[in-house]
Amino acid sequence: QQQVKQSPQSLIVQKGGISIINCAYENTAFDYFPWYQQFPGKGPALLIAIRPDVSEKKEGRFTISFNKSAKQFSLHIMDSQPGDSATYFCAAGFDRGSTLGRLYFGRGTQLTVWP
Amino acid sequence: DAGVTQSPTHLIKTRGQQVTLRCSPKSGHDTVSWYQQALGQGPQFIFQYYEEEERQRGNFPDRFSGHQFPNYSSELNVNALLLGDSALYLCASSLAGGSLPILYWNTEAFFGQGTRLTVV
C-alpha cells in the first residue's frame, strides 16, 4: 500500500508562474514531512521540511502548506524558474522513535518550467 | 565539508552475481539508510544502520544485506542479482539524538548521488 500519494505526475509551468504539487498520507503517526528535489543523475536534495505543529512553512520561493485533518500537504513554488525544472518528491516519516529515519516517498512529480 | 559520498557511481553486473556498494556519510553523521530508486519511482527504504547494527528494514528480501563500520561508513550487499534489481541505490545519512531504543532527529537526512546498478 502506497503510504504517500503524490500528484500530479508531471507539471508544466511558465516562467514566473506558481507550481503546486500535492501529497496525501495514510499514517496519522507521521510527524515529519520533507520535500526533496532531484536533478537527473543526482541524489535527492532536501528542499524544505515541516512538522505537524505548524500549518505553513516558507523558505524563499518555496512554501509547504500542511493540513493535518485532511492528511494532506503541498509544495508551492512561487515565481518558478527554468532552473527549478527537476523531479520533486514528497516524503513522510517519524521524528522520533524506533522507526526514526525511515522515509516513505511519493512517486515524484516531473516539473518543467518553460522560459 | 564533504557530503555523502557513494562508490562506485555506475556498475554493470550479470544476473546471479553479487555486488557491494559503499557509502561514506556526511561528516558528523552516525546513521546510514539505504534506498532503492527504480526508474521513474520514488526511493524505497531498504534498511538503516546505527551503532553498527541494522535497526530497521523495509520490504526487501534477505539477498539484500549490509554493514556499518566503526567510522560510520556503510556497505550494501546484494546477492544473486536479478534483472529487477537494476536501479539507483541511494545512501542517506543523518545524526541521531537520544539513546536506544528511542532516537530522534538531530539533523535532516542528506542523500548521496547514488550508484546506478544495471543487471544484464
Short mmCIF file of C-alpha atoms in Angstrom, two decimals:
data_model
loop_
_atom_site.label_atom_id
_atom_site.label_comp_id
_atom_site.label_asym_id
_atom_site.label_seq_id
_atom_site.Cartn_x
_atom_site.Cartn_y
_atom_site.Cartn_z
CA GLN A 1 0.00 0.00 0.00
CA GLN A 2 1.34 3.37 -1.02
CA GLN A 3 1.81 5.30 2.22
CA VAL A 4 2.27 8.63 0.45
CA LYS A 5 0.40 9.55 -2.71
CA GLN A 6 1.69 12.39 -4.87
CA SER A 7 0.11 14.32 -7.71
CA PRO A 8 0.41 15.37 -10.43
CA GLN A 9 2.87 13.01 -12.05
CA SER A 10 4.09 15.81 -14.32
CA LEU A 11 3.64 19.56 -14.34
CA ILE A 12 4.44 22.22 -16.92
CA VAL A 13 4.55 25.83 -15.75
CA GLN A 14 5.55 29.04 -17.44
CA LYS A 15 8.43 31.07 -16.03
CA GLY A 16 7.19 33.30 -13.24
CA GLY A 17 4.18 31.12 -12.53
CA ILE A 18 3.28 29.15 -9.43
CA SER A 19 3.97 25.41 -9.28
CA ILE A 20 1.81 23.38 -6.91
CA ILE A 21 2.43 19.74 -6.01
CA ASN A 22 0.15 17.84 -3.67
CA CYS A 23 0.64 14.87 -1.39
CA ALA A 24 -1.61 12.81 0.84
CA TYR A 25 -0.55 10.37 3.53
CA GLU A 26 -2.15 7.44 5.30
CA ASN A 27 -0.42 7.04 8.65
CA THR A 28 -1.53 9.65 11.17
CA ALA A 29 1.57 8.87 13.24
CA PHE A 30 3.83 10.50 10.67
CA ASP A 31 5.29 13.66 12.15
CA TYR A 32 7.93 14.74 9.68
CA PHE A 33 7.21 15.81 6.09
CA PRO A 34 10.13 16.76 3.85
CA TRP A 35 10.25 17.69 0.19
CA TYR A 36 13.19 16.65 -1.95
CA GLN A 37 14.38 17.97 -5.32
CA GLN A 38 16.22 15.65 -7.67
CA PHE A 39 18.04 16.50 -10.86
CA PRO A 40 18.89 13.80 -13.43
CA GLY A 41 21.84 11.69 -12.33
CA LYS A 42 21.85 13.16 -8.84
CA GLY A 43 20.57 12.09 -5.47
CA PRO A 44 17.59 13.82 -3.87
CA ALA A 45 18.40 17.08 -2.09
CA LEU A 46 16.34 18.31 0.85
CA LEU A 47 14.38 21.39 -0.14
CA ILE A 48 12.18 22.16 2.83
CA ALA A 49 10.51 20.19 5.63
CA ILE A 50 7.65 20.68 8.03
CA ARG A 51 6.45 19.15 11.26
CA PRO A 52 2.70 18.94 12.04
CA ASP A 53 2.75 21.56 14.78
CA VAL A 54 2.61 24.29 12.10
CA SER A 55 0.32 24.70 9.09
CA GLU A 56 2.75 26.51 6.82
CA LYS A 57 6.47 26.96 6.38
CA LYS A 58 8.13 29.28 3.92
CA GLU A 59 11.74 29.37 2.76
CA GLY A 60 12.42 31.80 -0.04
CA ARG A 61 10.23 30.92 -3.02
CA PHE A 62 9.24 27.55 -1.52
CA THR A 63 6.28 27.09 0.81
CA ILE A 64 4.84 23.96 2.41
CA SER A 65 1.17 24.03 3.37
CA PHE A 66 0.08 21.34 5.80
CA ASN A 67 -3.49 20.19 6.57
CA LYS A 68 -3.38 17.69 9.42
CA SER A 69 -7.11 16.93 9.46
CA ALA A 70 -7.14 16.16 5.74
CA LYS A 71 -3.79 14.33 5.93
CA GLN A 72 -2.50 16.40 3.05
CA PHE A 73 0.43 18.66 2.40
CA SER A 74 1.58 20.58 -0.62
CA LEU A 75 4.58 22.38 -2.05
CA HIS A 76 4.19 25.77 -3.67
CA ILE A 77 6.99 27.20 -5.79
CA MET A 78 6.47 30.89 -6.38
CA ASP A 79 7.98 32.72 -9.36
CA SER A 80 9.01 29.39 -10.92
CA GLN A 81 12.27 29.49 -12.86
CA PRO A 82 13.72 27.21 -15.57
CA GLY A 83 16.36 26.16 -13.04
CA ASP A 84 13.56 24.69 -10.91
CA SER A 85 12.94 22.06 -13.60
CA ALA A 86 13.53 18.80 -11.75
CA THR A 87 11.69 15.92 -10.12
CA TYR A 88 10.14 16.70 -6.76
CA PHE A 89 9.38 14.09 -4.13
CA CYS A 90 7.30 14.45 -1.04
CA ALA A 91 8.00 12.12 1.84
CA ALA A 92 6.77 11.31 5.30
CA GLY A 93 8.48 9.84 8.32
CA PHE A 94 8.81 9.82 12.06
CA ASP A 95 10.54 12.49 14.09
CA ARG A 96 11.45 10.12 16.86
CA GLY A 97 11.15 6.54 17.99
CA SER A 98 12.37 3.16 16.87
CA THR A 99 11.37 3.87 13.26
CA LEU A 100 13.31 7.12 13.16
CA GLY A 101 14.83 7.93 9.85
CA ARG A 102 12.72 5.75 7.59
CA LEU A 103 11.14 7.91 4.92
CA TYR A 104 8.18 6.95 2.78
CA PHE A 105 8.35 8.69 -0.59
CA GLY A 106 5.73 9.65 -3.12
CA ARG A 107 6.22 8.62 -6.74
CA GLY A 108 7.52 12.05 -7.75
CA THR A 109 6.44 14.98 -9.90
CA GLN A 110 8.41 15.94 -13.01
CA LEU A 111 8.32 19.76 -13.12
CA THR A 112 9.19 21.61 -16.32
CA VAL A 113 9.37 25.38 -16.28
CA TRP A 114 9.26 26.97 -19.72
CA PRO A 115 11.24 30.19 -20.21
CA ASP B 1 32.91 19.59 4.28
CA ALA B 2 32.25 16.56 2.09
CA GLY B 3 28.67 15.47 1.87
CA VAL B 4 27.54 11.89 1.49
CA THR B 5 29.77 10.04 -0.96
CA GLN B 6 28.94 6.79 -2.70
CA SER B 7 31.01 4.46 -4.82
CA PRO B 8 31.03 3.38 -7.50
CA THR B 9 28.81 5.77 -9.46
CA HIS B 10 27.92 3.20 -12.10
CA LEU B 11 28.09 -0.57 -12.14
CA ILE B 12 27.08 -3.28 -14.58
CA LYS B 13 26.64 -6.83 -13.29
CA THR B 14 25.39 -10.10 -14.69
CA ARG B 15 22.31 -11.82 -13.33
CA GLY B 16 23.24 -14.15 -10.47
CA GLN B 17 26.35 -12.20 -9.46
CA GLN B 18 26.90 -10.39 -6.19
CA VAL B 19 27.57 -6.68 -5.73
CA THR B 20 28.84 -4.41 -2.95
CA LEU B 21 28.07 -0.71 -2.84
CA ARG B 22 29.77 1.73 -0.48
CA CYS B 23 28.73 4.86 1.35
CA SER B 24 30.59 7.41 3.45
CA PRO B 25 28.22 9.56 5.50
CA LYS B 26 28.42 13.30 5.87
CA SER B 27 30.98 14.34 8.46
CA GLY B 28 29.50 14.14 11.95
CA HIS B 29 26.63 11.84 10.95
CA ASP B 30 26.23 8.45 12.58
CA THR B 31 23.18 6.91 10.91
CA VAL B 32 23.07 5.48 7.40
CA SER B 33 19.97 4.45 5.47
CA TRP B 34 19.86 2.76 2.09
CA TYR B 35 17.18 3.26 -0.54
CA GLN B 36 16.44 1.71 -3.92
CA GLN B 37 15.05 4.01 -6.59
CA ALA B 38 13.67 2.30 -9.68
CA LEU B 39 13.39 4.36 -12.84
CA GLY B 40 10.53 6.82 -12.60
CA GLN B 41 9.74 5.93 -8.99
CA GLY B 42 10.37 7.36 -5.57
CA PRO B 43 13.08 5.89 -3.34
CA GLN B 44 12.11 2.76 -1.39
CA PHE B 45 13.64 2.16 2.04
CA ILE B 46 15.88 -0.92 2.24
CA PHE B 47 17.38 -0.71 5.73
CA GLN B 48 19.05 1.54 8.25
CA TYR B 49 22.24 1.19 10.29
CA TYR B 50 23.04 2.82 13.59
CA GLU B 51 25.81 1.83 16.01
CA GLU B 52 26.94 -0.83 13.52
CA GLU B 53 23.66 -2.70 13.66
CA GLU B 54 20.68 -2.95 11.36
CA ARG B 55 17.93 -1.08 13.21
CA GLN B 56 15.05 -1.38 10.81
CA ARG B 57 14.36 -2.93 7.48
CA GLY B 58 11.96 -2.34 4.63
CA ASN B 59 10.25 -4.94 2.49
CA PHE B 60 13.34 -6.35 0.80
CA PRO B 61 14.48 -9.98 0.66
CA ASP B 62 17.44 -11.38 2.56
CA ARG B 63 19.52 -11.13 -0.61
CA PHE B 64 19.97 -7.53 0.49
CA SER B 65 22.35 -7.20 3.41
CA GLY B 66 24.53 -4.50 4.83
CA HIS B 67 27.18 -3.48 7.25
CA GLN B 68 28.24 -0.38 9.13
CA PHE B 69 31.82 0.17 10.19
CA PRO B 70 33.14 1.92 13.32
CA ASN B 71 33.82 5.06 11.24
CA TYR B 72 30.07 5.06 10.34
CA SER B 73 30.65 4.21 6.67
CA SER B 74 28.41 1.51 5.28
CA GLU B 75 28.16 -1.17 2.62
CA LEU B 76 25.14 -2.60 0.84
CA ASN B 77 25.48 -6.13 -0.49
CA VAL B 78 23.11 -7.75 -2.93
CA ASN B 79 23.44 -11.46 -3.70
CA ALA B 80 22.05 -13.48 -6.60
CA LEU B 81 21.28 -10.39 -8.64
CA LEU B 82 18.05 -10.27 -10.60
CA LEU B 83 17.21 -8.09 -13.58
CA GLY B 84 14.71 -6.32 -11.33
CA ASP B 85 17.50 -5.17 -9.03
CA SER B 86 18.55 -2.65 -11.67
CA ALA B 87 18.05 0.73 -10.03
CA LEU B 88 19.70 3.76 -8.48
CA TYR B 89 20.84 2.87 -4.97
CA LEU B 90 20.91 5.82 -2.62
CA CYS B 91 22.57 6.24 0.72
CA ALA B 92 21.28 8.81 3.19
CA SER B 93 23.00 9.92 6.37
CA SER B 94 21.79 11.74 9.43
CA LEU B 95 22.68 12.32 13.05
CA ALA B 96 20.52 10.65 15.65
CA GLY B 97 19.96 12.02 19.12
CA GLY B 98 18.81 10.41 22.32
CA SER B 99 19.58 6.81 23.19
CA LEU B 100 18.23 3.47 22.12
CA PRO B 101 15.52 2.38 21.80
CA ILE B 102 14.16 5.91 21.39
CA LEU B 103 16.06 8.12 18.99
CA TYR B 104 15.14 11.45 17.47
CA TRP B 105 16.28 13.57 14.58
CA ASN B 106 19.21 15.85 15.23
CA THR B 107 19.63 16.68 11.60
CA GLU B 108 17.82 16.20 8.35
CA ALA B 109 18.74 13.29 6.11
CA PHE B 110 21.24 14.02 3.34
CA PHE B 111 21.46 11.81 0.26
CA GLY B 112 24.44 10.84 -1.81
CA GLN B 113 24.45 10.97 -5.61
CA GLY B 114 23.69 7.27 -5.78
CA THR B 115 25.11 4.20 -7.51
CA ARG B 116 23.43 3.27 -10.77
CA LEU B 117 23.33 -0.55 -10.89
CA THR B 118 22.45 -2.27 -14.14
CA VAL B 119 21.91 -6.03 -14.11
CA VAL B 120 22.13 -7.71 -17.51
#
